[in-house]
Amino acid sequence: MTSVTDDLPLAADFPKATVEDWRKLVDGVLKGAPFEKLVGKTYDGLKIDPLYPRAKGVAPVAGRAAAAPWQIMQRIDHPDAMAANAQALQDLENGATGLALVFAGANGARGFGLEPTADAVAKVLKDIHLDAGIGIELDIGPQSRMAAIHVAEYVKSKGLDPAACNIRFGLDPLAAGAVWGHSPYSWDEIVPPITGAIKGLAALGFKGPFASADGRVIHDAGGSEVQELAFVLACGVAYLRAIESAGVPLEQAQGMVYARLAADADQFLTMAKFRALRLLWARIETACGLTPKPLFIAADTAWRMLTQRDPYVNMLRATIATFAAGLAGANAITVLPHTLALGLPDPFARRVARNTQLLLLEESNLAKVSDPAAGAGGIETLTAQLCEAAWTLFQDSEKAGGAFAALAQGVFQSKVAATRKARDANIAKRRDVLTGASEFPNLHERETAVLTATPVALAPYGEQKYKFDPLPPIRLAQPFEALRDKSDAALKARGTRPKVFLANLGTPADFTARATFAKSFFESGGIQAVDSEGFADPAKLAAAFKASGAELACICSSDKVYAEHAEAAAKALQTEGGQHIYLAGRPAEAEAALRAAGVTGFVFAGGDALATLQDAYRRMEQA
């Protein structure tokens, strides 16, 4: 029997598409607007074009072994070690292939974490077969640094072969100092104990890696991809140098350092960032005279993108982030449960976090293709741009004297502060959308369940001898959530939320679009919108406003209706107590007349929504 392969070129009967053909279609849509309107920019100033040709002559970036899945990590952070152990066993029984043991005081603790004692370590690891191929990652800080020793001692006490245990010890004093903004010791004083611990663990037979270069510090603080990459390089090189200075051959030290990165909902930038780190680290290895080996990269879905409001949207964000990190070759991924910003996640939230990865691996088979982004023009270009810019910032840190000296001189902090300022401005103007918080809010959402637990209290670590600007973690939605908290407090105190009356003029065709916009605008700040039918009579409009009991009013309609009726409507609303009247839309040349008629503010796309909402609360408090 002869097998026949049919060649069916589906596009053969169509003319070949060219960039010029595409530009003609685009120019028709732009209608005279500059093409640059379609060119985006990252917070690092990197250009993102709307269309890229296929990248030629590129090879896949070496990462995980071919067709090998990443480790499905699950956070173990319950302060009660026995409860944490029960969670860990359940996670492993239901698909997790690794455990992230988060200890109190760690950068990733998020307010909770295990007690860093030998007793707590023994309890949390009870009945867990550490030599059965599961991954263990320690998330520790200076206050919980002894947890690494306790884990090692537990392994030996059970008679296990340390080399058979896949443990990443997470030693990272640089990250802790960066977050705190101080250190009790200089770098020269830090190196001996950190390298002593690494050499001691290696002597026991643990294969590591031991030291973590943690880019989450930069990402959590609102920094950019370039800044995160450069910080990882600076810290990684600092640890390599320290280990080598302690007498460890560089070829051996090479495998003692690994990286942590944050993965967020910007899919293509996340993929480019992970790919860029591998290329950058290979460049460092080559410069050290080493044969490059794929760097172990552990990923956490981003803390800063989590919202307390409408937390179920966090599931979608985490899925995109996991998808991007997985395709970009992350070796291990930890999905932050969707309720983590509200408190300690319950079993449902933990199951969703675990299953997010299981679905992508087992049903979507994402691990079956190595570096699928290879050759994709857009991602290849972004990867190259990130490499170039991150290398330049890394060189700046090297010129400053290395990672610790760069922190002391504010090399990284100044860059992060500028990026965060720009990011905050875009969030305030709702250019960067936070679904459920700054856009599409739900004032009637139900309370989300979290566990009740008492965090572990740790003593302060040392004196603040060496001080520099800190890089504290943030969540991008916090400013809008603060307004929602005010609204909740008002509801609890008096039984009603602050209200805005949507003063709709004309027919539904006239006001629906802007009324919908105004509703989302005000409710993102917890100010409940009271809808109304369309009015033509200013007196009836004013009467409806008074009957609504709303403190604020927002006139909504089309520009044509505004020209004929907005001023009369504003005056009528004023006569019925409307002291705080807004108009949905840009005022243009009519602003002076509208303000004279009683309009106190304007709400429109691109305006500073956060400032407007904060001012609205001030006005209501002064009334």
Coordinates of C-alpha atoms in Angstrom, one line a residue:
M1 CA 0.0 0.0 0.0
T2 CA 1.4 3.4 -1.0
S3 CA 0.9 6.4 1.2
V4 CA 0.2 9.6 -0.5
T5 CA 0.7 13.0 1.1
D6 CA -1.6 15.6 -0.5
D7 CA 0.0 19.0 -0.9
L8 CA -2.9 21.5 -0.3
P9 CA -1.5 25.1 -0.3
L10 CA -4.7 26.9 0.9
A11 CA -3.4 30.3 -0.1
A12 CA -2.2 29.3 -3.6
D13 CA -5.2 30.9 -5.4
F14 CA -4.8 34.3 -3.6
P15 CA -2.3 37.0 -4.4
K16 CA 0.6 37.2 -1.9
A17 CA 0.0 39.8 0.7
T18 CA 2.6 42.5 1.1
V19 CA 3.3 45.2 3.7
E20 CA 2.5 47.8 1.1
D21 CA -1.0 46.3 0.7
W22 CA -1.5 46.3 4.4
R23 CA -0.3 49.9 4.7
K24 CA -2.9 51.0 2.1
L25 CA -5.7 49.4 4.1
V26 CA -4.4 50.9 7.4
D27 CA -4.1 54.4 5.9
G28 CA -7.7 54.1 4.8
V29 CA -8.7 53.5 8.4
L30 CA -6.5 56.2 9.8
K31 CA -8.0 58.8 7.5
G32 CA -5.0 61.1 7.6
A33 CA -3.9 60.4 11.2
P34 CA -0.1 59.6 11.5
F35 CA 0.9 55.9 11.3
E36 CA 2.9 56.5 14.5
K37 CA -0.5 56.4 16.3
L38 CA -0.4 52.6 16.0
V39 CA 3.1 52.3 17.4
G40 CA 3.1 51.5 21.1
K41 CA 5.8 52.0 23.7
T42 CA 6.8 50.1 26.8
Y43 CA 7.6 51.8 30.1
D44 CA 11.2 51.4 29.1
G45 CA 10.6 53.4 25.9
L46 CA 10.9 50.4 23.6
K47 CA 8.8 50.6 20.4
I48 CA 6.2 48.1 19.6
D49 CA 5.2 48.2 15.9
P50 CA 1.7 47.0 14.8
L51 CA 3.2 44.5 12.3
Y52 CA 6.4 42.5 12.1
P53 CA 7.8 40.2 9.4
R54 CA 9.0 36.8 10.3
A55 CA 12.4 36.9 12.0
K56 CA 14.9 34.9 9.9
G57 CA 18.1 33.1 11.0
V58 CA 17.1 32.7 14.6
A59 CA 17.3 29.6 16.8
P60 CA 15.1 28.6 19.8
V61 CA 16.3 30.0 23.1
A62 CA 17.6 27.1 25.2
G63 CA 15.5 26.6 28.3
R64 CA 13.8 23.5 29.7
A65 CA 14.6 20.2 28.3
A66 CA 12.7 19.3 25.1
A67 CA 9.0 18.5 25.9
A68 CA 9.7 18.7 29.6
P69 CA 6.9 20.3 31.7
W70 CA 7.7 23.0 34.2
Q71 CA 7.4 22.3 37.9
I72 CA 3.9 23.1 39.1
M73 CA 4.7 24.9 42.4
Q74 CA 2.2 25.6 45.1
R75 CA 2.6 28.1 47.8
I76 CA 2.8 26.7 51.4
D77 CA 2.4 29.8 53.6
H78 CA -0.1 28.9 56.3
P79 CA 1.4 30.1 59.7
D80 CA 0.2 26.9 61.4
A81 CA 2.7 24.3 60.3
M82 CA 0.3 21.4 60.7
A83 CA -2.3 23.1 58.6
A84 CA 0.4 23.9 56.0
N85 CA 1.4 20.2 56.0
A86 CA -2.2 19.2 55.2
Q87 CA -2.3 21.7 52.4
A88 CA 1.0 20.5 51.0
L89 CA -0.1 16.8 51.0
Q90 CA -3.3 17.7 49.3
D91 CA -1.6 19.7 46.7
L92 CA 0.9 17.0 45.9
E93 CA -1.9 14.4 45.7
N94 CA -3.8 16.6 43.2
G95 CA -1.2 17.5 40.7
A96 CA 1.4 19.8 42.2
T97 CA 4.9 18.7 41.4
G98 CA 6.6 21.2 43.7
L99 CA 6.1 23.2 46.9
A100 CA 7.2 26.8 47.5
L101 CA 7.8 27.0 51.2
V102 CA 7.2 30.6 52.1
F103 CA 8.6 31.6 55.5
A104 CA 7.5 34.7 57.5
G105 CA 9.7 37.7 56.7
A106 CA 10.3 36.6 53.1
N107 CA 9.8 39.1 50.3
G108 CA 7.0 36.9 48.9
A109 CA 5.3 36.2 52.3
R110 CA 2.5 38.8 51.6
G111 CA 1.7 39.0 55.3
F112 CA 1.8 35.4 56.2
G113 CA 4.4 32.6 56.0
L114 CA 5.7 29.6 58.0
E115 CA 7.6 30.0 61.3
P116 CA 11.3 29.6 60.6
T117 CA 12.0 27.0 63.3
A118 CA 13.2 23.5 63.2
D119 CA 9.9 22.3 64.8
A120 CA 7.8 24.1 62.1
V121 CA 10.0 22.7 59.3
A122 CA 9.6 19.1 60.6
K123 CA 5.9 19.5 60.9
V124 CA 5.3 21.0 57.5
L125 CA 7.5 18.4 55.8
K126 CA 6.0 15.4 57.6
D127 CA 5.1 12.5 55.2
I128 CA 6.4 14.4 52.2
H129 CA 8.9 12.3 50.2
L130 CA 11.5 14.9 49.4
D131 CA 13.5 12.4 47.4
A132 CA 10.6 11.5 45.1
G133 CA 11.3 14.0 42.4
I134 CA 9.2 16.9 43.7
G135 CA 10.7 20.4 43.6
I136 CA 11.1 22.4 46.8
E137 CA 11.8 26.1 46.8
L138 CA 12.4 28.2 49.9
D139 CA 11.2 31.8 50.1
I140 CA 13.1 33.2 53.0
G141 CA 14.5 36.5 54.3
P142 CA 17.2 37.5 56.7
Q143 CA 14.8 37.0 59.7
S144 CA 14.0 33.5 58.5
R145 CA 17.4 32.5 57.1
M146 CA 17.8 29.6 59.5
A147 CA 14.9 27.8 57.8
A148 CA 17.4 26.8 55.1
I149 CA 19.6 25.1 57.7
H150 CA 16.6 23.5 59.3
V151 CA 15.4 22.0 56.0
A152 CA 18.9 20.6 55.4
E153 CA 19.0 19.1 58.9
Y154 CA 15.6 17.6 58.4
V155 CA 16.8 15.9 55.2
K156 CA 19.8 14.4 57.0
S157 CA 17.7 13.3 60.0
K158 CA 15.5 11.3 57.7
G159 CA 18.4 9.5 56.2
L160 CA 17.7 10.9 52.8
D161 CA 20.4 11.5 50.1
P162 CA 20.7 15.3 49.8
A163 CA 21.6 14.9 46.1
A164 CA 18.3 13.1 45.5
C165 CA 16.3 16.1 46.9
N166 CA 15.5 18.9 44.4
I167 CA 15.7 21.9 46.7
R168 CA 16.3 25.5 45.8
F169 CA 17.4 27.2 49.0
G170 CA 16.6 30.8 48.0
L171 CA 19.4 32.6 49.8
D172 CA 19.1 36.3 48.8
P173 CA 20.2 39.0 51.2
L174 CA 20.4 41.6 48.4
A175 CA 16.6 41.3 47.7
A176 CA 15.8 41.8 51.3
G177 CA 18.0 44.9 51.6
A178 CA 16.4 46.3 48.4
V179 CA 12.9 45.9 49.8
W180 CA 13.7 47.2 53.2
G181 CA 16.0 50.1 52.1
H182 CA 18.6 49.2 54.7
S183 CA 21.1 46.6 55.8
P184 CA 22.8 46.0 59.2
Y185 CA 25.9 44.9 57.3
S186 CA 28.1 45.9 54.3
W187 CA 28.5 43.7 51.3
D188 CA 31.9 42.7 52.5
E189 CA 30.4 41.6 55.8
I190 CA 27.5 39.7 54.1
V191 CA 29.7 37.6 51.7
P192 CA 31.4 35.3 54.3
P193 CA 28.2 34.0 56.0
I194 CA 26.3 33.6 52.7
T195 CA 29.1 31.8 51.0
G196 CA 29.7 29.8 54.1
A197 CA 26.1 28.6 54.1
I198 CA 26.3 27.7 50.4
K199 CA 29.6 25.8 50.8
G200 CA 28.2 24.0 53.9
L201 CA 25.0 22.9 52.0
A202 CA 27.1 21.8 49.0
A203 CA 29.4 19.8 51.4
L204 CA 26.4 18.0 52.8
G205 CA 25.6 16.8 49.2
F206 CA 22.9 19.2 48.2
K207 CA 23.1 20.0 44.5
G208 CA 21.3 23.4 44.8
P209 CA 20.9 25.9 43.4
F210 CA 21.4 27.9 46.6
A211 CA 21.5 31.7 45.8
S212 CA 18.5 33.4 44.2
A213 CA 18.6 36.5 42.0
D214 CA 15.1 37.8 42.6
G215 CA 13.6 40.1 40.0
R216 CA 10.3 40.1 41.7
V217 CA 11.6 42.9 43.9
I218 CA 11.7 45.3 41.0
H219 CA 8.4 44.1 39.5
D220 CA 6.6 44.3 42.9
A221 CA 7.8 47.9 43.3
G222 CA 6.3 49.0 40.0
G223 CA 9.5 48.7 37.9
S224 CA 9.9 47.8 34.3
E225 CA 11.1 44.7 32.4
V226 CA 14.5 46.2 31.7
Q227 CA 15.0 47.2 35.4
E228 CA 13.9 43.7 36.5
L229 CA 16.3 42.0 34.1
A230 CA 19.2 44.3 35.0
F231 CA 18.6 43.7 38.8
V232 CA 18.7 40.0 38.3
L233 CA 21.9 40.2 36.3
A234 CA 23.5 42.4 39.0
C235 CA 22.5 40.1 41.8
G236 CA 23.4 37.0 40.0
V237 CA 26.9 38.3 39.2
A238 CA 27.3 39.4 42.8
Y239 CA 26.6 35.9 44.0
L240 CA 28.8 34.3 41.4
R241 CA 31.7 36.5 42.4
A242 CA 31.1 35.9 46.1
I243 CA 31.0 32.1 45.7
E244 CA 34.1 32.1 43.5
S245 CA 35.9 34.3 46.1
A246 CA 35.2 31.7 48.7
G247 CA 37.3 29.2 46.8
V248 CA 34.5 27.5 44.7
P249 CA 35.5 26.9 41.1
L250 CA 33.5 29.0 38.8
E251 CA 32.3 26.0 36.8
Q252 CA 30.7 24.7 40.1
A253 CA 29.5 28.1 41.2
Q254 CA 27.6 28.4 37.8
G255 CA 25.0 25.9 39.0
M256 CA 24.6 27.4 42.4
V257 CA 22.7 30.5 41.3
Y258 CA 19.2 30.7 39.8
A259 CA 16.7 33.5 39.0
R260 CA 13.2 34.5 40.0
L261 CA 11.0 36.6 37.7
A262 CA 7.5 37.9 37.9
A263 CA 5.1 36.9 35.1
D264 CA 2.2 39.3 34.5
A265 CA -0.7 39.7 32.1
D266 CA 1.3 41.4 29.4
Q267 CA 1.8 38.2 27.5
F268 CA 4.3 39.2 24.9
L269 CA 6.5 41.3 27.1
T270 CA 6.5 38.5 29.7
M271 CA 7.6 36.0 27.1
A272 CA 10.3 38.4 25.7
K273 CA 11.5 39.1 29.3
F274 CA 12.0 35.4 30.1
R275 CA 13.7 34.7 26.8
A276 CA 15.9 37.8 27.2
L277 CA 17.2 36.7 30.6
R278 CA 18.4 33.4 29.2
L279 CA 20.3 35.2 26.5
L280 CA 21.7 37.8 28.9
W281 CA 22.9 35.2 31.4
A282 CA 24.5 33.2 28.6
R283 CA 26.4 36.3 27.7
I284 CA 27.6 36.6 31.3
E285 CA 28.7 33.0 31.4
T286 CA 30.6 33.4 28.1
A287 CA 32.3 36.5 29.5
C288 CA 33.3 34.4 32.5
G289 CA 34.9 31.9 30.3
L290 CA 32.2 29.3 31.0
T291 CA 30.3 27.2 28.6
P292 CA 26.7 28.5 28.8
K293 CA 24.1 26.3 30.5
P294 CA 20.4 27.1 30.6
L295 CA 19.7 29.2 33.7
F296 CA 17.1 27.8 36.1
I297 CA 14.3 30.4 36.1
A298 CA 11.4 30.2 38.6
A299 CA 8.4 32.3 37.9
D300 CA 5.7 33.8 40.2
T301 CA 2.6 35.3 38.8
A302 CA 2.7 39.0 39.6
W303 CA 1.7 40.3 43.0
R304 CA 1.2 43.9 41.7
M305 CA -1.5 42.9 39.2
L306 CA -3.8 41.3 41.9
T307 CA -6.9 43.1 42.9
Q308 CA -9.0 42.8 46.0
R309 CA -12.1 43.9 44.1
D310 CA -13.7 41.4 41.7
P311 CA -10.8 39.0 42.6
Y312 CA -12.1 36.3 40.2
V313 CA -10.6 38.4 37.4
N314 CA -7.2 37.5 39.0
M315 CA -7.8 34.0 37.6
L316 CA -7.7 35.3 34.1
R317 CA -4.6 37.4 34.7
A318 CA -2.8 34.5 36.3
T319 CA -3.7 32.2 33.4
I320 CA -2.2 34.7 30.8
A321 CA 0.9 35.1 33.0
T322 CA 1.3 31.3 33.4
F323 CA 0.8 30.8 29.7
A324 CA 3.5 33.4 28.8
A325 CA 6.0 32.1 31.4
G326 CA 5.4 28.5 30.4
L327 CA 5.8 29.1 26.7
A328 CA 9.0 31.2 27.4
G329 CA 10.6 28.3 29.1
A330 CA 10.2 28.9 32.8
N331 CA 11.4 25.9 34.8
A332 CA 9.0 26.3 37.7
I333 CA 5.9 28.4 38.1
T334 CA 4.0 29.5 41.2
V335 CA 0.5 30.9 40.6
L336 CA -0.5 33.3 43.3
P337 CA -4.1 32.3 44.4
H338 CA -6.7 34.8 43.2
T339 CA -7.6 35.8 46.8
L340 CA -4.1 36.4 48.1
A341 CA -4.5 40.2 48.2
L342 CA -7.5 39.7 50.6
G343 CA -5.9 37.2 52.9
L344 CA -4.8 33.6 53.3
P345 CA -6.3 31.6 50.4
D346 CA -8.9 28.9 51.2
P347 CA -9.0 25.4 49.6
F348 CA -10.9 26.6 46.5
A349 CA -8.5 29.4 45.7
R350 CA -5.6 27.0 46.1
R351 CA -7.2 24.5 43.9
V352 CA -7.8 27.1 41.2
A353 CA -4.1 28.2 41.4
R354 CA -3.0 24.6 41.0
N355 CA -5.4 23.7 38.2
T356 CA -4.5 26.8 36.2
Q357 CA -1.2 25.1 35.5
L358 CA -2.6 21.6 35.2
L359 CA -5.0 22.6 32.5
L360 CA -2.3 24.4 30.5
L361 CA 0.0 21.5 30.7
E362 CA -2.3 18.5 30.5
E363 CA -5.0 19.8 28.2
S364 CA -3.2 22.5 26.2
N365 CA 0.1 20.6 26.1
L366 CA 2.1 23.9 26.2
A367 CA 5.3 22.1 27.2
K368 CA 5.4 20.0 24.1
V369 CA 6.9 22.8 22.0
S370 CA 10.2 24.4 22.9
D371 CA 10.3 28.2 22.5
P372 CA 7.4 28.6 20.1
A373 CA 8.1 32.3 20.0
A374 CA 11.3 31.6 18.0
G375 CA 11.1 33.4 14.7
A376 CA 8.1 35.5 15.7
G377 CA 9.1 39.0 14.5
G378 CA 7.4 40.9 17.3
I379 CA 8.7 38.8 20.2
E380 CA 12.2 38.4 18.7
T381 CA 12.4 42.2 18.3
L382 CA 11.2 42.8 21.9
T383 CA 13.6 40.2 23.2
A384 CA 16.5 41.9 21.4
Q385 CA 15.5 45.3 22.6
L386 CA 15.2 44.1 26.2
C387 CA 18.6 42.5 26.0
E388 CA 20.3 45.7 24.8
A389 CA 18.6 48.0 27.3
A390 CA 19.0 45.7 30.3
W391 CA 22.7 45.1 29.5
T392 CA 23.2 48.9 29.6
L393 CA 21.5 49.3 33.0
F394 CA 23.5 46.3 34.3
Q395 CA 26.7 47.9 33.2
D396 CA 25.6 51.0 35.1
S397 CA 25.3 48.9 38.2
E398 CA 28.7 47.4 37.6
K399 CA 30.2 50.8 37.2
A400 CA 28.7 51.7 40.6
G401 CA 30.6 48.8 42.2
G402 CA 28.1 45.9 41.9
A403 CA 24.6 45.2 43.1
F404 CA 24.9 46.4 46.8
A405 CA 26.8 49.5 45.8
A406 CA 24.2 50.3 43.1
L407 CA 21.4 50.0 45.6
A408 CA 23.3 52.3 48.0
Q409 CA 23.7 54.8 45.2
G410 CA 20.1 54.5 44.1
V411 CA 20.9 53.3 40.6
F412 CA 17.9 51.0 40.5
Q413 CA 15.6 52.9 42.8
S414 CA 15.7 56.1 40.7
K415 CA 14.7 54.2 37.6
V416 CA 12.0 52.3 39.3
A417 CA 10.6 55.5 40.9
A418 CA 10.3 57.2 37.5
T419 CA 8.6 54.1 36.0
R420 CA 6.2 53.8 38.9
K421 CA 5.3 57.5 38.6
A422 CA 4.5 57.0 34.9
R423 CA 2.6 53.8 35.6
D424 CA 0.6 55.5 38.4
A425 CA -0.4 58.3 36.1
N426 CA -1.6 55.9 33.4
I427 CA -3.6 53.9 36.0
A428 CA -5.2 57.1 37.4
K429 CA -6.2 58.0 33.8
R430 CA -7.4 54.4 33.2
R431 CA -5.1 54.0 30.3
D432 CA -3.7 50.9 32.0
V433 CA -7.0 49.1 32.7
L434 CA -7.5 47.1 35.9
T435 CA -10.6 45.2 35.2
G436 CA -12.9 45.0 38.3
A437 CA -11.1 47.9 39.9
S438 CA -10.6 50.9 37.6
E439 CA -12.9 49.6 34.9
F440 CA -16.1 47.5 35.0
P441 CA -16.5 47.6 38.8
N442 CA -19.2 45.6 40.6
L443 CA -20.5 47.4 43.7
H444 CA -22.7 44.4 44.5
E445 CA -20.0 41.7 44.6
R446 CA -20.2 39.2 47.4
E447 CA -17.6 38.9 50.1
T448 CA -14.8 36.5 49.1
A449 CA -13.9 33.8 51.6
V450 CA -10.3 33.6 53.0
L451 CA -8.9 31.7 55.9
T452 CA -8.4 33.1 59.4
A453 CA -4.9 32.8 60.6
T454 CA -2.6 34.7 62.9
P455 CA 0.7 35.8 61.2
V456 CA 4.0 34.8 62.7
A457 CA 5.6 37.7 64.5
L458 CA 9.4 38.0 63.9
A459 CA 11.8 40.3 65.7
P460 CA 13.4 43.1 63.7
Y461 CA 16.6 42.1 61.9
G462 CA 19.7 44.1 63.0
E463 CA 20.2 47.8 63.1
Q464 CA 19.6 50.1 60.1
K465 CA 23.3 50.8 59.6
Y466 CA 23.5 51.1 55.8
K467 CA 20.5 53.0 54.5
F468 CA 19.2 53.6 50.9
D469 CA 15.9 54.1 49.2
P470 CA 13.6 51.2 49.7
L471 CA 11.7 49.3 47.0
P472 CA 8.5 48.3 48.8
P473 CA 5.9 46.1 47.0
I474 CA 2.7 47.6 45.7
R475 CA -0.5 46.6 44.1
L476 CA -1.6 48.7 41.2
A477 CA -5.2 48.7 42.2
Q478 CA -4.7 50.1 45.7
P479 CA -5.6 53.8 45.0
F480 CA -9.0 52.8 43.5
E481 CA -9.5 50.2 46.2
A482 CA -9.0 52.9 48.9
L483 CA -12.0 54.8 47.4
R484 CA -14.1 51.6 47.4
D485 CA -13.2 51.1 51.1
K486 CA -14.5 54.6 51.8
S487 CA -17.7 53.6 50.0
D488 CA -18.0 50.4 52.0
A489 CA -17.5 52.4 55.2
A490 CA -20.3 54.7 54.3
L491 CA -22.6 51.8 53.5
K492 CA -21.9 50.2 56.8
A493 CA -22.3 53.5 58.7
R494 CA -25.5 54.9 57.1
G495 CA -26.9 52.1 55.0
T496 CA -26.2 53.7 51.6
R497 CA -23.2 54.4 49.4
P498 CA -22.3 57.8 48.0
K499 CA -24.4 58.3 44.9
V500 CA -24.3 60.1 41.6
F501 CA -27.4 60.8 39.7
L502 CA -27.0 60.3 35.9
A503 CA -28.9 63.3 34.5
N504 CA -29.6 61.9 31.1
L505 CA -30.8 64.3 28.4
G506 CA -32.7 63.4 25.2
T507 CA -33.3 59.9 23.9
P508 CA -31.5 56.7 24.8
A509 CA -29.6 57.1 21.5
D510 CA -28.3 60.4 22.8
F511 CA -27.2 59.5 26.3
T512 CA -26.6 55.7 26.6
A513 CA -23.0 55.7 25.6
R514 CA -21.9 58.5 28.0
A515 CA -24.2 57.3 30.8
T516 CA -22.6 53.9 30.5
F517 CA -19.2 55.5 30.7
A518 CA -20.1 57.7 33.6
K519 CA -21.5 54.7 35.5
S520 CA -18.3 52.8 35.2
F521 CA -16.3 55.9 36.0
F522 CA -17.9 56.8 39.3
E523 CA -18.5 53.2 40.4
S524 CA -14.8 52.5 40.0
G525 CA -14.5 54.8 43.0
G526 CA -17.4 53.3 44.9
I527 CA -19.9 56.0 44.0
Q528 CA -23.1 54.3 43.0
A529 CA -24.7 55.5 39.8
V530 CA -28.5 56.2 39.9
D531 CA -29.7 55.8 36.4
S532 CA -32.6 57.8 34.9
E533 CA -34.8 58.1 31.8
G534 CA -34.0 60.7 29.3
F535 CA -35.3 64.2 30.1
A536 CA -36.1 67.2 27.9
D537 CA -37.6 69.4 30.7
P538 CA -34.9 70.8 33.0
A539 CA -37.4 71.1 35.8
K540 CA -38.4 67.4 35.7
L541 CA -34.7 66.5 35.5
A542 CA -34.0 68.5 38.6
A543 CA -37.0 66.9 40.4
A544 CA -35.7 63.4 39.6
F545 CA -32.3 64.4 40.9
K546 CA -33.7 65.6 44.2
A547 CA -35.8 62.5 44.6
S548 CA -32.8 60.2 44.0
G549 CA -31.1 61.4 47.2
A550 CA -27.8 61.5 45.3
E551 CA -25.0 63.9 46.5
L552 CA -23.6 64.3 42.9
A553 CA -25.1 64.7 39.5
C554 CA -23.5 63.9 36.1
I555 CA -25.1 65.2 32.9
C556 CA -25.0 62.6 30.1
S557 CA -25.9 63.1 26.4
S558 CA -24.5 63.8 23.0
D559 CA -22.5 66.9 22.0
K560 CA -25.5 68.1 20.0
V561 CA -27.9 67.9 22.9
Y562 CA -25.3 69.5 25.2
A563 CA -25.2 72.5 22.9
E564 CA -28.9 73.0 23.3
H565 CA -29.7 71.9 26.8
A566 CA -26.7 71.3 29.0
E567 CA -26.5 74.8 30.5
A568 CA -30.2 74.8 31.3
A569 CA -29.9 71.4 32.9
A570 CA -27.0 72.5 35.1
K571 CA -28.9 75.5 36.3
A572 CA -31.9 73.4 37.1
L573 CA -29.9 70.9 39.0
Q574 CA -28.3 73.7 41.0
T575 CA -31.7 75.0 42.1
E576 CA -32.5 71.6 43.6
G577 CA -29.3 71.4 45.6
G578 CA -26.9 70.2 43.0
Q579 CA -23.6 71.7 44.2
H580 CA -21.4 69.1 42.6
I581 CA -22.4 68.7 39.0
Y582 CA -20.3 66.8 36.4
L583 CA -20.7 66.5 32.6
A584 CA -19.7 63.4 30.7
G585 CA -17.5 64.4 27.8
R586 CA -14.8 67.0 26.9
P587 CA -16.1 70.5 27.2
A588 CA -14.0 72.0 24.4
E589 CA -14.9 75.7 23.8
A590 CA -18.0 75.5 25.9
E591 CA -16.2 74.9 29.2
A592 CA -16.5 78.5 30.4
A593 CA -20.2 78.7 29.8
L594 CA -20.9 75.3 31.3
R595 CA -18.9 76.2 34.5
A596 CA -20.8 79.4 34.7
A597 CA -24.0 77.4 34.6
G598 CA -22.9 75.3 37.5
V599 CA -20.9 72.4 36.1
T600 CA -18.0 71.8 38.5
G601 CA -16.1 69.0 36.6
F602 CA -15.9 66.9 33.5
V603 CA -15.4 63.2 33.1
F604 CA -14.0 61.8 29.9
A605 CA -11.7 59.1 28.6
G606 CA -8.1 60.0 29.2
G607 CA -8.9 62.3 32.1
D608 CA -7.5 61.8 35.6
A609 CA -10.2 59.6 36.9
L610 CA -8.5 59.0 40.3
A611 CA -8.0 62.7 41.0
T612 CA -11.6 63.4 40.0
L613 CA -13.0 60.7 42.2
Q614 CA -10.8 61.8 45.2
D615 CA -12.0 65.3 44.7
A616 CA -15.6 64.1 44.6
Y617 CA -15.2 62.5 48.0
R618 CA -13.7 65.7 49.4
R619 CA -16.6 67.7 48.1
M620 CA -19.1 65.3 49.7
E621 CA -17.3 65.3 53.0
Q622 CA -17.4 69.2 53.0
A623 CA -21.0 69.4 52.1

